[in-house]
Amino acid sequence: MSRLKQTFAELKARKRVALVPYITAGDPNPQMTVAMMHQLVASGADVLELGVPFSDPMADGPAIQRATERALAHGVSLRQVLDMVAGFRQQDSHTPVVLMGYANPVERMGYETFAGLASVAGVDGVLLVDIPPEEAPHDIMAVHGLDMIFLLSPTTTGQRMQLIAQRASGFVYYVSLKGVTGSNQMDLNEVEARVPVIRNLCRLPVGVGFGIRDAETAQRIARFADAVVIGSRIIEMIEQSPSDQILTRLDEFVGGIRSALDAGKP
Amino acid sequence: MHLTKFPDEHGRFGPYGGIFVAETLMAALDELRDEYERARQDTQFMAEFHHELRHYVGRPSPVYHARRWSELLGGAQIYLKREDLNHTGAHKINNTIGQALLARRMGKKRVIAETGAGQHGVATATVAARYGMACVVYMGADDVVRQSPNVYRMKLLGANVVPVSSGSRTLKDALNEAMRDWVTHVADTFYILGTAAGPHPYPMMVRDFQSVIGMECLTQMPELAGRQPDAVIACVGGGSNAIGIFHPYLSYEHVRLIGVEAGGDGLNSGRHAAPLSAGRPGVLHGFRSYLMQDENGQIIETHSVSAGLDYPGVGPEHAWLKDTGRAEYVAATDDEAMRAFHDLCRYEGIIPALESSHALAHAVKLAPAMDKDQILLVNLSGRGDKDINTVAQLAGITL
């Protein structure tokens, strides 16, 4: 059983909603990434989403664009991101890690090579924002035990949801707004109405993200979703903190979300 | 193989093209593909497109025999397809008219565009004014400074020009930002993409609208020169003017098709914008094609004296024409383009765009070795008035 599947099964048994924080690998510098991953887990994260920096992050808002630029200024490559995951795995063999990024760095490495290296490094899932299900290398990923995560959006038709359901594993990720990451225009009612539709067509756990900025929103989402993904807000906090305070601030923020999620679930 | 039959139903030209976008845009691209399919079969829509090209753009644009310049080079006869004489001064307007009519047909009240040199931005602002649509143009912050006259032109036409400060602050970043706008306002916004690139159906749609260039040449060349040319030459950035003149000639197997990329300081310098000549296939901006990228798959910054060619990717159909061998792709350096620019000014009384000067530069290489009864047809994709500041600066002159 994949680490993602097992984690979601365990959480369901414990009636706990998965908290999935996102950080960009190599932001603010490559030396800090593994320590930040451990901190996120200690503060209550159940799954980690690690961004692979790409020069042209088309689907990302300003916060993650800046994080990407900081990481690229340190020359962070896909290979180094895999090394970071391997470094994380030396002390944590339990928490699933999902890589989120864009097609080209993986294309350049080659899907087969990437899947092999990622599997060995201890990656569990892969989300390539600009690879739609029609083009997905889900078969190659499956051979290497990697889950292929897909986005679902408010504009995704029922027919496309079925296609995505066939090719996805691990969980599906509902983009809670029309926009880029970190935007501020989520319609909570729309999300609440939409999640049961997704559940009807897809048996996988449903995560919700893009635009969740505070504990209150996270708590509300947690009433009907299986996982809450938070990215841009965390990135903003990282960039506003002196580097010696980043771990403390992550702990405060992620710990706060965790408490809200645990308190909010009936 | 019938090269004219591409793309296939998935928007692919062989291994290139396709759709590589975030899920949020898939529905919008499906809608666009279906509506375009209906529009191209709608005689009324196509009649209005051609009416606008004739009465608003001033088509057909002439083909002109550059006699003095041909004599100077001492070989083949050079003919110029005068897209520089179009309204707004370049071929870009052919496509923006087509897409704006489609936007109107789809009930979209707001259009957005990316621009590098500003020519596509001006052409988009122009049609937005013409059809009464709100218009936002994304432009790299560095290009806003480099191309300030075009920024003011767009503003005069009522467009809102938004400088993009992320990434390399040039065309590719403007394209990223336009995509982000589209994702966010997908219900009421039409994205008028400026070149034969991006996700399907854009490469096909832009090609179709620009093919009027080559279609006219098919009629004009026999009238003026008594036959079709031996070779057609066009500059290639994203590749819209080139595909527009090449496509109608695809089935004319004896006509060589030659695309000229921006060689910048030379292909060996690394400072250029020639993905077909020196790049590798990859995925960017929604499609697969040749890209300028490093060994880690990051897109690298390009360089060209011509802002309109300063793009790290290239339209997928060109990638396919290269691999199949139907078209050849070469590069001209900044210096070679500048020499051809000055030649055309002095010998023909035509100030060409720096983009088009790359195509002219390749004619300079080919013509002398050819017979005097052979014919080169060069697509003069735009006029160079917009470039006089750049040219003056290179000569050490401040205007």
XYZ file of C-alpha atoms in Angstrom:
665
model
C 0.000 0.000 0.000
C 1.359 3.431 -0.890
C 2.347 5.753 1.905
C -0.350 8.226 0.817
C -3.062 5.591 0.815
C -2.007 4.328 4.205
C -1.831 7.826 5.669
C -5.305 8.739 4.477
C -6.665 5.431 5.781
C -5.114 6.031 9.194
C -6.421 9.596 9.308
C -9.894 8.478 8.387
C -9.863 5.935 11.201
C -8.831 8.708 13.575
C -11.375 11.121 12.080
C -8.576 13.544 11.437
C -8.415 15.872 8.424
C -5.062 15.860 6.655
C -3.088 19.066 6.899
C -0.913 19.480 3.800
C 1.468 22.433 3.908
C 3.394 23.481 0.800
C 6.884 24.903 0.701
C 9.114 25.519 -2.302
C 12.260 23.384 -2.175
C 15.280 25.617 -1.729
C 13.391 28.645 -0.383
C 14.777 30.670 1.336
C 17.892 28.526 0.833
C 18.591 24.869 0.068
C 20.202 24.204 3.474
C 16.961 24.892 5.334
C 14.512 22.756 3.390
C 14.919 19.447 5.219
C 14.750 21.115 8.649
C 11.596 22.947 7.581
C 10.035 19.680 6.416
C 10.688 18.102 9.812
C 9.308 21.163 11.557
C 6.095 21.039 9.507
C 5.581 17.408 10.549
C 6.316 18.187 14.205
C 3.769 21.015 14.062
C 1.007 18.790 12.760
C 1.387 18.238 9.016
C 0.225 14.863 7.725
C 1.476 15.120 4.146
C 4.143 17.459 2.760
C 3.937 19.167 -0.579
C 7.319 20.191 -1.884
C 7.476 22.609 -4.809
C 10.026 21.946 -7.544
C 11.236 25.352 -8.738
C 10.632 26.178 -12.399
C 11.574 29.326 -14.265
C 8.036 29.867 -15.599
C 5.473 29.057 -12.901
C 2.390 29.857 -14.980
C -0.202 28.669 -12.459
C 1.310 30.358 -9.436
C 0.552 33.697 -7.845
C 3.150 36.262 -6.740
C 4.131 34.584 -3.438
C 5.129 31.247 -4.962
C 6.675 33.027 -7.957
C 8.987 34.868 -5.564
C 9.785 31.655 -3.654
C 10.657 30.023 -6.969
C 12.951 32.877 -7.928
C 14.737 32.688 -4.568
C 15.242 28.939 -4.979
C 16.457 29.292 -8.556
C 18.889 31.999 -7.476
C 20.506 29.204 -5.423
C 20.542 27.023 -8.531
C 18.144 24.440 -7.104
C 17.539 21.653 -9.639
C 15.124 18.720 -9.719
C 18.012 16.406 -8.817
C 18.744 18.488 -5.701
C 15.071 18.420 -4.731
C 15.212 14.626 -4.855
C 18.318 14.736 -2.654
C 16.390 16.868 -0.155
C 13.622 14.274 -0.016
C 16.217 11.538 0.507
C 17.701 13.648 3.315
C 14.271 14.008 4.910
C 13.700 10.257 4.678
C 16.780 9.548 6.838
C 14.720 10.574 9.842
C 11.116 10.296 8.666
C 9.926 7.153 6.927
C 6.269 7.789 7.683
C 5.136 11.161 6.287
C 4.186 11.151 2.584
C 5.938 13.677 0.359
C 4.314 14.969 -2.826
C 6.362 16.878 -5.391
C 4.470 19.690 -7.084
C 5.891 21.355 -10.149
C 5.799 21.803 -13.884
C 6.432 19.431 -16.746
C 9.665 20.663 -18.247
C 12.251 19.819 -15.572
C 10.782 16.292 -15.473
C 10.644 16.101 -19.290
C 14.285 17.075 -19.426
C 15.295 14.413 -16.934
C 13.041 11.874 -18.663
C 9.886 10.472 -17.038
C 11.362 7.004 -16.570
C 14.585 8.273 -15.017
C 12.674 10.687 -12.828
C 10.237 8.050 -11.574
C 13.078 5.691 -10.688
C 15.106 8.339 -8.859
C 12.063 9.814 -7.106
C 10.982 6.414 -5.871
C 14.429 5.660 -4.481
C 14.577 9.092 -2.831
C 11.310 8.402 -1.013
C 8.864 10.557 -2.964
C 5.260 9.326 -2.779
C 3.270 11.410 -5.204
C 3.771 13.738 -8.144
C 1.616 16.652 -9.228
C 2.615 18.288 -12.502
C 0.459 21.361 -12.865
C 0.675 21.655 -16.648
C 0.252 17.958 -17.399
C -3.450 17.254 -17.871
C -4.726 13.675 -17.443
C -4.702 13.145 -21.222
C -0.911 13.570 -21.275
C -0.102 12.071 -17.886
C 2.700 9.548 -17.341
C 0.591 7.825 -14.645
C 1.568 4.360 -15.897
C 5.282 5.067 -15.572
C 4.734 6.560 -12.118
C 2.664 3.539 -11.015
C 5.415 1.109 -12.006
C 7.683 2.916 -9.560
C 5.071 3.087 -6.826
C 4.419 6.800 -7.240
C 0.925 8.253 -6.994
C -0.132 10.694 -9.703
C -2.039 13.606 -8.224
C -4.303 15.759 -10.393
C -6.007 19.081 -9.961
C -9.748 19.436 -10.309
C -11.116 22.922 -10.848
C -14.501 24.634 -10.618
C -14.626 24.413 -14.421
C -13.894 20.676 -14.670
C -16.774 18.840 -16.333
C -18.173 15.542 -15.064
C -16.672 13.754 -18.037
C -13.204 15.070 -17.265
C -13.643 14.197 -13.587
C -14.193 10.592 -14.622
C -11.034 10.605 -16.701
C -9.097 12.114 -13.822
C -10.591 9.577 -11.406
C -9.296 6.776 -13.650
C -5.760 8.115 -13.760
C -5.361 9.585 -10.283
C -4.187 7.819 -7.175
C -3.318 8.934 -3.649
C -5.758 11.843 -3.545
C -7.266 14.454 -5.840
C -6.699 18.125 -5.320
C -9.629 20.492 -5.769
C -8.504 23.974 -6.746
C -10.967 26.026 -4.782
C -11.025 29.036 -7.066
C -10.615 30.245 -10.591
C -7.167 31.695 -10.394
C -3.575 31.139 -9.466
C -2.151 29.948 -6.155
C -2.608 32.351 -3.269
C -5.473 34.330 -4.778
C -8.062 35.669 -2.431
C -11.384 34.960 -3.990
C -12.494 31.575 -2.782
C -16.218 30.917 -2.682
C -16.640 28.589 0.292
C -20.207 27.725 -0.572
C -19.200 26.738 -4.084
C -16.473 24.499 -2.680
C -18.858 22.921 -0.191
C -21.359 22.170 -2.937
C -18.712 20.812 -5.255
C -16.875 18.343 -3.023
C -19.798 15.856 -2.806
C -20.014 15.899 -6.621
C -16.343 14.951 -6.776
C -16.826 12.223 -4.188
C -19.615 10.774 -6.311
C -17.286 10.354 -9.285
C -14.035 9.594 -7.527
C -13.295 7.292 -4.603
C -10.030 8.996 -3.648
C -9.649 11.406 -0.731
C -10.359 15.005 -1.727
C -7.944 17.775 -0.804
C -8.846 21.444 -1.152
C -6.381 24.247 -1.724
C -5.418 27.451 -3.609
C -6.609 30.380 -1.497
C -6.769 29.025 2.068
C -5.116 31.697 4.179
C -6.262 31.289 7.777
C -7.352 28.825 10.449
C -11.004 29.789 10.183
C -11.222 29.000 6.467
C -9.220 25.814 6.962
C -11.613 24.760 9.699
C -14.621 25.306 7.484
C -13.088 23.414 4.589
C -12.242 20.580 6.974
C -15.934 19.925 7.570
C -16.320 18.442 4.115
C -12.813 17.791 2.688
C -10.258 15.104 3.538
C -7.248 17.347 3.257
C -6.511 21.054 3.506
C -3.602 22.379 1.440
C -1.940 25.653 2.436
C 0.887 27.163 0.404
C 1.128 30.842 -0.408
C 0.344 31.976 3.144
C 3.211 29.855 4.463
C 5.542 31.163 1.763
C 4.683 34.757 2.719
C 5.475 33.993 6.321
C 8.827 32.475 5.370
C 9.805 35.511 3.331
C 8.801 37.890 6.116
C 10.804 36.067 8.806
C 14.505 36.371 9.634
C 15.998 32.960 8.818
C 16.704 32.091 12.466
C 13.012 32.522 13.259
C 11.501 30.622 10.336
C 11.103 27.300 12.179
C 9.434 28.988 15.158
C 7.044 30.911 12.957
C 6.196 27.778 10.941
C 5.445 26.013 14.204
C 3.130 28.784 15.409
C 1.223 29.027 12.153
C 0.951 25.350 11.210
C 0.334 24.390 14.847
C -2.485 26.931 14.936
C -4.098 25.497 11.820
C -3.731 21.997 13.251
C -5.542 22.939 16.463
C -8.313 24.620 14.512
C -8.758 21.556 12.306
C -8.840 19.200 15.284
C -11.274 21.421 17.191
C -13.547 21.931 14.189
C -14.112 18.319 13.256
C -17.274 16.954 14.862
C 2.594 12.412 -45.498
C 0.100 15.223 -45.902
C 1.642 17.979 -43.839
C -1.354 20.202 -44.514
C -3.555 17.856 -42.468
C -1.999 18.775 -39.134
C -2.695 19.221 -36.268
C -4.487 15.985 -35.356
C -7.561 16.000 -33.102
C -5.351 16.378 -30.019
C -3.738 19.477 -31.419
C -0.494 17.672 -32.155
C 1.933 18.230 -34.981
C 3.741 14.911 -34.752
C 5.181 14.907 -31.228
C 4.778 18.676 -30.850
C 1.934 20.980 -29.821
C -0.838 19.490 -27.706
C -2.374 20.967 -24.579
C -0.241 21.416 -21.451
C -2.097 23.732 -19.103
C -3.509 23.677 -15.603
C -6.908 22.040 -15.229
C -8.626 25.397 -14.739
C -8.000 26.308 -18.393
C -9.075 23.018 -19.961
C -12.737 23.941 -20.181
C -11.916 27.322 -21.713
C -9.698 25.706 -24.352
C -12.397 23.155 -25.175
C -14.912 25.960 -25.573
C -12.516 27.928 -27.773
C -11.723 24.911 -29.964
C -15.393 24.102 -30.492
C -16.377 27.690 -31.213
C -13.474 28.194 -33.616
C -14.455 24.991 -35.410
C -17.964 26.339 -35.888
C -16.733 29.793 -36.890
C -14.332 28.586 -39.592
C -17.191 26.675 -41.226
C -19.520 29.646 -40.932
C -19.422 31.482 -44.258
C -20.767 34.643 -42.650
C -17.967 34.691 -40.070
C -15.289 34.125 -42.680
C -16.849 36.737 -44.957
C -16.705 39.304 -42.177
C -13.066 38.366 -41.439
C -12.095 38.925 -45.065
C -14.159 42.100 -45.266
C -12.267 43.501 -42.283
C -8.920 42.446 -43.752
C -9.756 44.282 -46.955
C -11.359 47.453 -45.666
C -9.733 47.919 -42.252
C -6.296 46.337 -42.658
C -5.873 47.256 -46.324
C -5.351 43.795 -47.771
C -4.220 42.342 -50.001
C -0.756 43.593 -49.170
C 1.369 43.931 -52.300
C 4.275 41.810 -53.392
C 7.117 44.058 -54.499
C 10.147 43.262 -56.666
C 13.184 44.713 -54.913
C 15.127 45.326 -58.147
C 17.930 47.568 -56.950
C 18.691 45.405 -53.961
C 18.602 42.249 -56.125
C 21.055 43.864 -58.525
C 23.323 44.870 -55.684
C 23.440 41.282 -54.451
C 24.034 40.113 -57.999
C 22.021 36.895 -58.050
C 18.449 35.827 -57.465
C 15.551 38.231 -57.835
C 14.147 39.183 -54.446
C 10.455 39.814 -53.949
C 9.039 41.216 -50.726
C 5.614 40.422 -49.294
C 4.696 43.820 -47.880
C 3.039 43.030 -44.539
C 4.668 46.255 -43.348
C 1.984 48.129 -45.272
C -0.860 46.717 -43.172
C -2.732 48.912 -40.739
C -0.629 49.051 -37.523
C 2.459 48.200 -39.552
C 2.832 44.447 -39.292
C 1.226 41.070 -39.953
C 0.021 40.843 -36.335
C -3.306 42.544 -37.149
C -4.452 39.627 -39.376
C -4.607 37.413 -36.321
C -6.012 39.940 -33.857
C -8.919 40.703 -36.204
C -9.715 37.005 -36.445
C -9.510 36.393 -32.710
C -11.437 39.563 -31.811
C -14.275 38.510 -34.114
C -14.244 35.146 -32.384
C -14.276 36.836 -28.957
C -17.285 38.886 -30.004
C -19.008 35.769 -31.290
C -18.404 34.119 -27.900
C -19.837 37.097 -26.047
C -16.546 38.012 -24.316
C -16.329 41.686 -23.418
C -12.717 41.755 -22.266
C -9.617 40.799 -24.216
C -6.096 40.309 -22.910
C -2.793 39.870 -24.690
C 0.924 39.471 -24.108
C 3.418 41.510 -26.046
C 7.167 41.701 -26.470
C 8.103 44.501 -28.849
C 4.594 45.848 -28.540
C 3.410 45.071 -32.092
C 0.935 42.414 -31.008
C -0.124 44.617 -28.098
C -0.814 47.492 -30.474
C -2.678 45.198 -32.863
C -4.791 43.898 -29.972
C -5.475 47.365 -28.559
C -6.473 48.420 -32.073
C -9.089 45.716 -32.543
C -10.344 46.161 -28.975
C -11.030 49.813 -29.823
C -12.510 48.824 -33.177
C -14.980 46.350 -31.590
C -15.553 48.134 -28.279
C -13.895 45.712 -25.893
C -11.935 46.300 -22.698
C -8.270 45.498 -23.271
C -5.390 44.617 -20.941
C -1.914 44.067 -22.383
C 0.832 42.367 -20.356
C 4.349 43.461 -21.200
C 7.671 42.642 -19.544
C 8.842 45.546 -17.400
C 12.119 45.754 -19.342
C 10.254 45.807 -22.655
C 8.001 48.605 -21.373
C 11.142 50.725 -21.051
C 12.728 49.543 -24.329
C 9.556 50.030 -26.377
C 8.037 53.134 -24.838
C 6.515 54.514 -28.091
C 4.441 51.357 -28.504
C 3.359 51.555 -24.861
C 2.004 55.020 -25.533
C 0.315 53.855 -28.742
C -1.523 51.162 -26.797
C -2.601 53.700 -24.197
C -3.864 56.059 -26.899
C -5.961 53.181 -28.185
C -7.510 52.767 -24.747
C -5.642 49.697 -23.518
C -4.379 49.179 -20.008
C -0.696 48.194 -20.240
C 0.490 46.167 -17.240
C 4.278 45.871 -16.738
C 5.354 42.381 -15.612
C 8.259 42.389 -13.163
C 8.633 38.651 -12.553
C 11.225 36.318 -14.069
C 13.296 37.812 -16.865
C 10.834 40.728 -17.248
C 10.381 40.055 -20.987
C 7.945 38.409 -23.391
C 7.895 34.948 -21.802
C 6.980 36.454 -18.440
C 4.278 38.578 -20.052
C 2.850 35.366 -21.491
C 2.892 33.723 -18.051
C 1.046 36.694 -16.606
C -1.548 36.731 -19.404
C -2.205 33.037 -18.711
C -2.641 33.823 -15.010
C -5.121 36.582 -15.842
C -7.018 34.220 -18.128
C -7.248 31.518 -15.441
C -8.626 34.090 -13.034
C -11.152 35.753 -15.396
C -11.909 32.843 -17.640
C -15.672 33.431 -17.797
C -15.678 36.881 -19.406
C -12.185 37.132 -20.925
C -10.776 36.134 -24.300
C -7.019 35.658 -24.512
C -5.749 36.944 -27.864
C -2.470 35.064 -28.148
C -0.085 36.752 -30.568
C 1.854 33.949 -32.151
C 1.342 30.455 -33.537
C 2.207 28.918 -30.178
C 0.464 28.146 -26.876
C -1.978 25.307 -26.231
C -4.239 23.904 -28.960
C -6.180 25.416 -30.725
C -4.007 28.561 -30.741
C -1.196 27.348 -33.043
C -3.751 26.163 -35.598
C -6.025 29.168 -35.247
C -3.242 31.756 -35.520
C -1.826 29.900 -38.501
C -5.194 29.863 -40.213
C -5.713 33.593 -39.713
C -2.156 34.360 -40.860
C -2.346 32.041 -43.873
C -3.927 34.890 -45.793
C -0.301 36.030 -46.322
C 0.736 32.923 -48.225
C -2.622 32.558 -49.988
C -2.196 36.009 -51.496
C 1.367 35.195 -52.578
C 0.149 32.094 -54.411
C -1.900 34.396 -56.656
C 0.443 37.383 -56.719
C 3.708 35.637 -57.614
C 2.506 34.212 -60.946
C 0.970 37.595 -61.793
C 4.092 39.571 -61.016
C 6.963 37.145 -61.596
C 5.344 34.615 -63.877
C 5.777 31.753 -61.426
C 6.087 30.664 -57.814
C 9.373 31.437 -56.009
C 12.261 28.997 -55.591
C 12.341 29.732 -51.892
C 10.226 31.521 -49.302
C 12.087 33.124 -46.406
C 10.581 34.413 -43.157
C 11.851 35.283 -39.700
C 10.837 33.017 -36.816
C 10.311 34.104 -33.232
C 7.122 32.384 -32.139
C 6.663 31.898 -35.854
C 3.321 33.409 -36.853
C 4.404 35.368 -39.923
C 6.500 32.415 -41.092
C 3.755 29.832 -40.722
C 1.341 32.272 -42.378
C 3.438 32.457 -45.537
C 4.747 28.833 -45.397
C 1.509 26.971 -44.872
C -0.135 27.611 -48.241
C 3.176 26.584 -49.866
C 3.518 23.269 -48.012
C 2.176 21.234 -50.891
C 4.372 23.091 -53.432
C 7.248 20.673 -52.989
C 9.700 22.533 -55.201
C 9.443 25.684 -53.135
C 12.044 25.712 -50.345
C 10.756 27.077 -47.049
C 13.380 28.733 -44.880
C 12.787 30.069 -41.371
C 15.355 32.454 -39.913
C 15.792 32.581 -36.152
C 17.478 35.273 -34.100
C 21.156 34.364 -33.848
C 21.890 37.241 -31.448
C 25.634 37.391 -30.837
C 26.043 34.072 -32.683
C 24.871 30.521 -31.935
C 28.186 29.705 -30.231
C 27.925 32.694 -27.905
C 24.908 31.270 -26.086
C 23.351 34.737 -26.400
C 20.638 34.167 -28.983
C 16.978 33.209 -29.417
C 17.220 30.254 -31.773
C 15.524 27.207 -30.201
C 15.146 25.338 -33.510
C 18.824 25.825 -34.351
C 20.270 25.262 -30.884
C 17.545 24.210 -28.431
C 15.883 20.976 -27.338
C 12.260 19.831 -27.190
C 10.346 20.483 -23.982
C 7.091 21.870 -22.579
C 6.420 25.569 -21.994
C 3.399 27.870 -22.205
C 0.978 25.043 -22.879
C 2.664 23.206 -25.755
C 5.600 20.966 -26.625
C 8.258 22.273 -28.965
C 11.925 23.187 -29.187
C 12.959 25.408 -26.284
C 15.973 27.310 -25.055
C 16.643 25.492 -21.788
C 19.478 24.471 -19.521
C 20.412 20.922 -18.506
C 17.908 21.077 -15.626
C 14.967 22.002 -17.835
C 14.873 25.641 -16.734
C 14.064 28.106 -19.491
C 17.054 30.325 -20.200
C 17.095 33.978 -21.081
C 17.303 34.810 -24.734
C 18.945 37.642 -26.552
C 18.143 39.376 -29.807
C 18.446 42.915 -31.070
C 14.846 42.435 -32.120
C 12.412 42.302 -29.204
C 9.832 40.481 -31.329
C 12.117 37.475 -31.798
C 13.291 37.437 -28.185
C 11.353 34.313 -27.151
C 12.733 30.980 -25.855
C 10.151 28.785 -27.594
C 8.801 28.401 -31.113
C 5.452 27.398 -32.567
C 4.988 23.601 -32.635
C 4.265 23.399 -36.350
C 7.735 24.781 -37.086
C 9.248 22.081 -34.859
C 7.372 19.496 -36.922
C 8.339 21.061 -40.257
C 11.954 21.005 -39.110
C 11.866 17.338 -38.079
C 10.083 16.286 -41.263
C 12.558 18.282 -43.331
C 9.856 20.213 -45.175
C 11.240 23.509 -43.911
C 14.808 24.496 -43.087
C 15.720 26.656 -40.132
C 18.797 28.832 -39.910
C 19.877 31.791 -37.808
C 20.995 35.337 -38.587
C 23.011 37.328 -36.067
C 22.198 40.802 -34.797
C 24.963 42.235 -37.014
C 23.758 40.444 -40.136
C 20.216 41.644 -39.516
C 21.432 45.216 -39.004
C 23.340 45.199 -42.300
C 20.271 43.950 -44.164
C 18.178 46.590 -42.380
C 20.426 49.375 -43.672
C 20.568 47.863 -47.163
C 16.824 47.896 -47.514
C 16.586 51.465 -46.227
C 19.207 52.725 -48.676
C 18.482 50.657 -51.786
C 14.713 50.273 -51.684
C 13.441 53.142 -49.550
C 11.839 50.731 -47.111
C 12.586 50.752 -43.384
C 12.033 47.124 -42.331
C 11.315 45.864 -38.827
C 14.371 44.380 -37.111
C 12.474 41.075 -36.945
C 11.968 41.016 -40.718
C 15.595 42.108 -41.195
C 16.629 38.615 -40.051
C 14.770 37.134 -43.024
C 16.374 39.736 -45.301
C 19.786 38.824 -43.894
C 19.345 35.254 -45.064
C 18.403 36.457 -48.545
C 21.752 38.280 -48.532
C 23.457 34.926 -47.917
C 21.527 32.987 -50.566
C 20.940 35.395 -53.430
C 24.505 35.984 -54.723
C 25.082 32.269 -55.390
C 21.815 31.901 -57.292
C 20.992 32.530 -60.957
C 19.458 35.828 -61.974
C 16.258 34.128 -63.049
C 15.754 32.451 -59.695
C 13.349 33.948 -57.202
C 13.409 34.490 -53.457
C 10.230 35.610 -51.731
C 10.885 37.269 -48.378
C 8.097 37.996 -45.925
C 8.587 41.603 -44.863
C 6.510 41.052 -41.751
C 6.602 44.595 -40.374
C 7.869 48.108 -40.760
C 10.809 49.427 -38.783
C 9.576 52.793 -37.536
C 9.249 51.252 -34.071
C 12.931 50.272 -34.167
C 14.577 53.582 -34.998
C 15.516 54.243 -31.368
C 17.242 50.861 -31.125
C 19.062 51.369 -34.409
C 20.147 54.885 -33.464
C 21.392 53.664 -30.106
C 23.511 50.976 -31.788
C 25.017 53.713 -33.946
C 25.731 55.747 -30.801
C 23.116 58.361 -31.607
C 20.553 59.692 -29.137
C 17.345 60.840 -30.781
